[in-house]
One Martini backbone bead per residue (centre of mass of N, CA, C, O) as a GRO file, in nm:
protein
  127
    1UNK     BB    1   5.293  -2.259   4.113
    2UNK     BB    2   5.197  -2.123   4.433
    3UNK     BB    3   5.269  -1.834   4.635
    4UNK     BB    4   5.170  -1.724   4.951
    5UNK     BB    5   5.196  -1.381   5.088
    6UNK     BB    6   5.197  -1.105   5.280
    7UNK     BB    7   5.003  -1.005   5.526
    8UNK     BB    8   4.874  -0.685   5.586
    9UNK     BB    9   4.729  -0.556   5.896
   10UNK     BB   10   4.504  -0.298   5.995
   11UNK     BB   11   4.345  -0.149   6.272
   12UNK     BB   12   4.055   0.056   6.360
   13UNK     BB   13   3.856   0.162   6.572
   14UNK     BB   14   3.638   0.135   6.811
   15UNK     BB   15   3.295   0.023   6.834
   16UNK     BB   16   3.037   0.105   6.997
   17UNK     BB   17   2.776  -0.142   7.013
   18UNK     BB   18   2.900  -0.381   6.888
   19UNK     BB   19   2.837  -0.740   6.806
   20UNK     BB   20   3.123  -0.785   6.756
   21UNK     BB   21   3.446  -0.858   6.731
   22UNK     BB   22   3.794  -0.846   6.875
   23UNK     BB   23   4.076  -0.872   6.719
   24UNK     BB   24   4.377  -0.939   6.693
   25UNK     BB   25   4.618  -0.896   6.466
   26UNK     BB   26   4.681  -1.201   6.412
   27UNK     BB   27   4.386  -1.295   6.379
   28UNK     BB   28   4.308  -1.105   6.153
   29UNK     BB   29   4.516  -1.212   5.955
   30UNK     BB   30   4.433  -1.513   5.957
   31UNK     BB   31   4.132  -1.473   5.877
   32UNK     BB   32   4.188  -1.329   5.609
   33UNK     BB   33   4.354  -1.550   5.479
   34UNK     BB   34   4.130  -1.766   5.487
   35UNK     BB   35   3.940  -1.618   5.299
   36UNK     BB   36   4.134  -1.603   5.054
   37UNK     BB   37   4.182  -1.922   5.032
   38UNK     BB   38   3.896  -1.981   4.904
   39UNK     BB   39   4.041  -1.868   4.612
   40UNK     BB   40   4.277  -2.049   4.504
   41UNK     BB   41   4.158  -2.180   4.249
   42UNK     BB   42   4.104  -1.913   4.096
   43UNK     BB   43   4.400  -1.815   4.104
   44UNK     BB   44   4.518  -2.052   3.954
   45UNK     BB   45   4.355  -2.000   3.697
   46UNK     BB   46   4.482  -1.728   3.636
   47UNK     BB   47   4.770  -1.836   3.601
   48UNK     BB   48   4.715  -2.051   3.386
   49UNK     BB   49   4.624  -1.842   3.178
   50UNK     BB   50   4.892  -1.675   3.172
   51UNK     BB   51   5.072  -1.921   3.076
   52UNK     BB   52   4.970  -1.927   2.782
   53UNK     BB   53   5.130  -1.660   2.705
   54UNK     BB   54   5.359  -1.740   2.946
   55UNK     BB   55   5.534  -2.021   3.048
   56UNK     BB   56   5.756  -1.828   3.233
   57UNK     BB   57   5.583  -1.692   3.443
   58UNK     BB   58   5.674  -1.449   3.674
   59UNK     BB   59   5.556  -1.315   3.997
   60UNK     BB   60   5.364  -1.038   4.138
   61UNK     BB   61   5.068  -0.973   4.344
   62UNK     BB   62   4.943  -0.669   4.477
   63UNK     BB   63   4.687  -0.632   4.725
   64UNK     BB   64   4.435  -0.402   4.819
   65UNK     BB   65   4.226  -0.353   5.123
   66UNK     BB   66   3.917  -0.353   5.291
   67UNK     BB   67   3.755  -0.411   5.610
   68UNK     BB   68   3.445  -0.393   5.701
   69UNK     BB   69   3.308  -0.352   6.015
   70UNK     BB   70   2.986  -0.413   5.967
   71UNK     BB   71   3.031  -0.664   5.730
   72UNK     BB   72   3.329  -0.780   5.624
   73UNK     BB   73   3.385  -0.656   5.364
   74UNK     BB   74   3.558  -0.636   5.074
   75UNK     BB   75   3.719  -0.331   4.983
   76UNK     BB   76   3.893  -0.165   4.754
   77UNK     BB   77   4.001  -0.354   4.536
   78UNK     BB   78   4.359  -0.354   4.444
   79UNK     BB   79   4.617  -0.322   4.250
   80UNK     BB   80   4.962  -0.257   4.293
   81UNK     BB   81   5.158  -0.111   4.054
   82UNK     BB   82   5.432  -0.062   4.223
   83UNK     BB   83   5.444  -0.392   4.327
   84UNK     BB   84   5.368  -0.523   4.067
   85UNK     BB   85   5.498  -0.833   3.880
   86UNK     BB   86   5.261  -0.842   3.643
   87UNK     BB   87   5.019  -0.879   3.452
   88UNK     BB   88   4.721  -0.720   3.431
   89UNK     BB   89   4.545  -0.972   3.381
   90UNK     BB   90   4.622  -1.111   3.648
   91UNK     BB   91   4.542  -0.893   3.846
   92UNK     BB   92   4.239  -0.867   3.762
   93UNK     BB   93   4.167  -1.162   3.818
   94UNK     BB   94   4.226  -1.154   4.122
   95UNK     BB   95   4.034  -0.932   4.200
   96UNK     BB   96   3.782  -1.083   4.100
   97UNK     BB   97   3.820  -1.343   4.280
   98UNK     BB   98   3.784  -1.163   4.568
   99UNK     BB   99   3.526  -1.068   4.519
  100UNK     BB  100   3.277  -1.088   4.783
  101UNK     BB  101   3.419  -1.111   5.033
  102UNK     BB  102   3.386  -1.224   5.389
  103UNK     BB  103   3.420  -1.150   5.719
  104UNK     BB  104   3.358  -1.422   5.959
  105UNK     BB  105   3.317  -1.249   6.181
  106UNK     BB  106   3.293  -0.947   6.251
  107UNK     BB  107   3.450  -0.643   6.327
  108UNK     BB  108   3.509  -0.351   6.515
  109UNK     BB  109   3.721  -0.312   6.287
  110UNK     BB  110   3.891  -0.176   6.048
  111UNK     BB  111   4.067  -0.304   5.768
  112UNK     BB  112   4.403  -0.291   5.635
  113UNK     BB  113   4.523  -0.449   5.334
  114UNK     BB  114   4.799  -0.668   5.227
  115UNK     BB  115   4.851  -0.885   4.939
  116UNK     BB  116   5.070  -1.156   4.826
  117UNK     BB  117   5.135  -1.300   4.512
  118UNK     BB  118   5.345  -1.570   4.413
  119UNK     BB  119   5.502  -1.663   4.100
  120UNK     BB  120   5.616  -1.988   3.960
  121UNK     BB  121   5.737  -2.153   3.715
  122UNK     BB  122   5.774  -2.445   3.585
  123UNK     BB  123   6.006  -2.620   3.463
  124UNK     BB  124   6.095  -2.777   3.204
  125UNK     BB  125   6.103  -3.085   3.092
  126UNK     BB  126   6.340  -3.324   3.053
  127UNK     BB  127   6.409  -3.576   2.794
   0.00000   0.00000   0.00000
């Protein structure tokens, strides 16, 4: 069971002459969340793999990245070790799972984002 939460996104500097759109902060956040959600199955696979090592694994993975204004590509994707409370193998699997994503259409501004995935193991069934 996976809970996705807490996307923080800031955008900076309007670029004159760009043929892209200019989202407001809430739309930028929602559109970025939608792009990330396209990888939910891969992220669930990451967690399922981590559960093999620890069937009671709970925790959070906090990932930071930039959304490049000219291409919409997610760049500089990294787990935040100060805020992540999960094994490194789960964090790196999630970073790999979201690599290559692109926000489309692109925006006039670069976005700086933080996204948190929260994981909670299902309790064992009582017989």
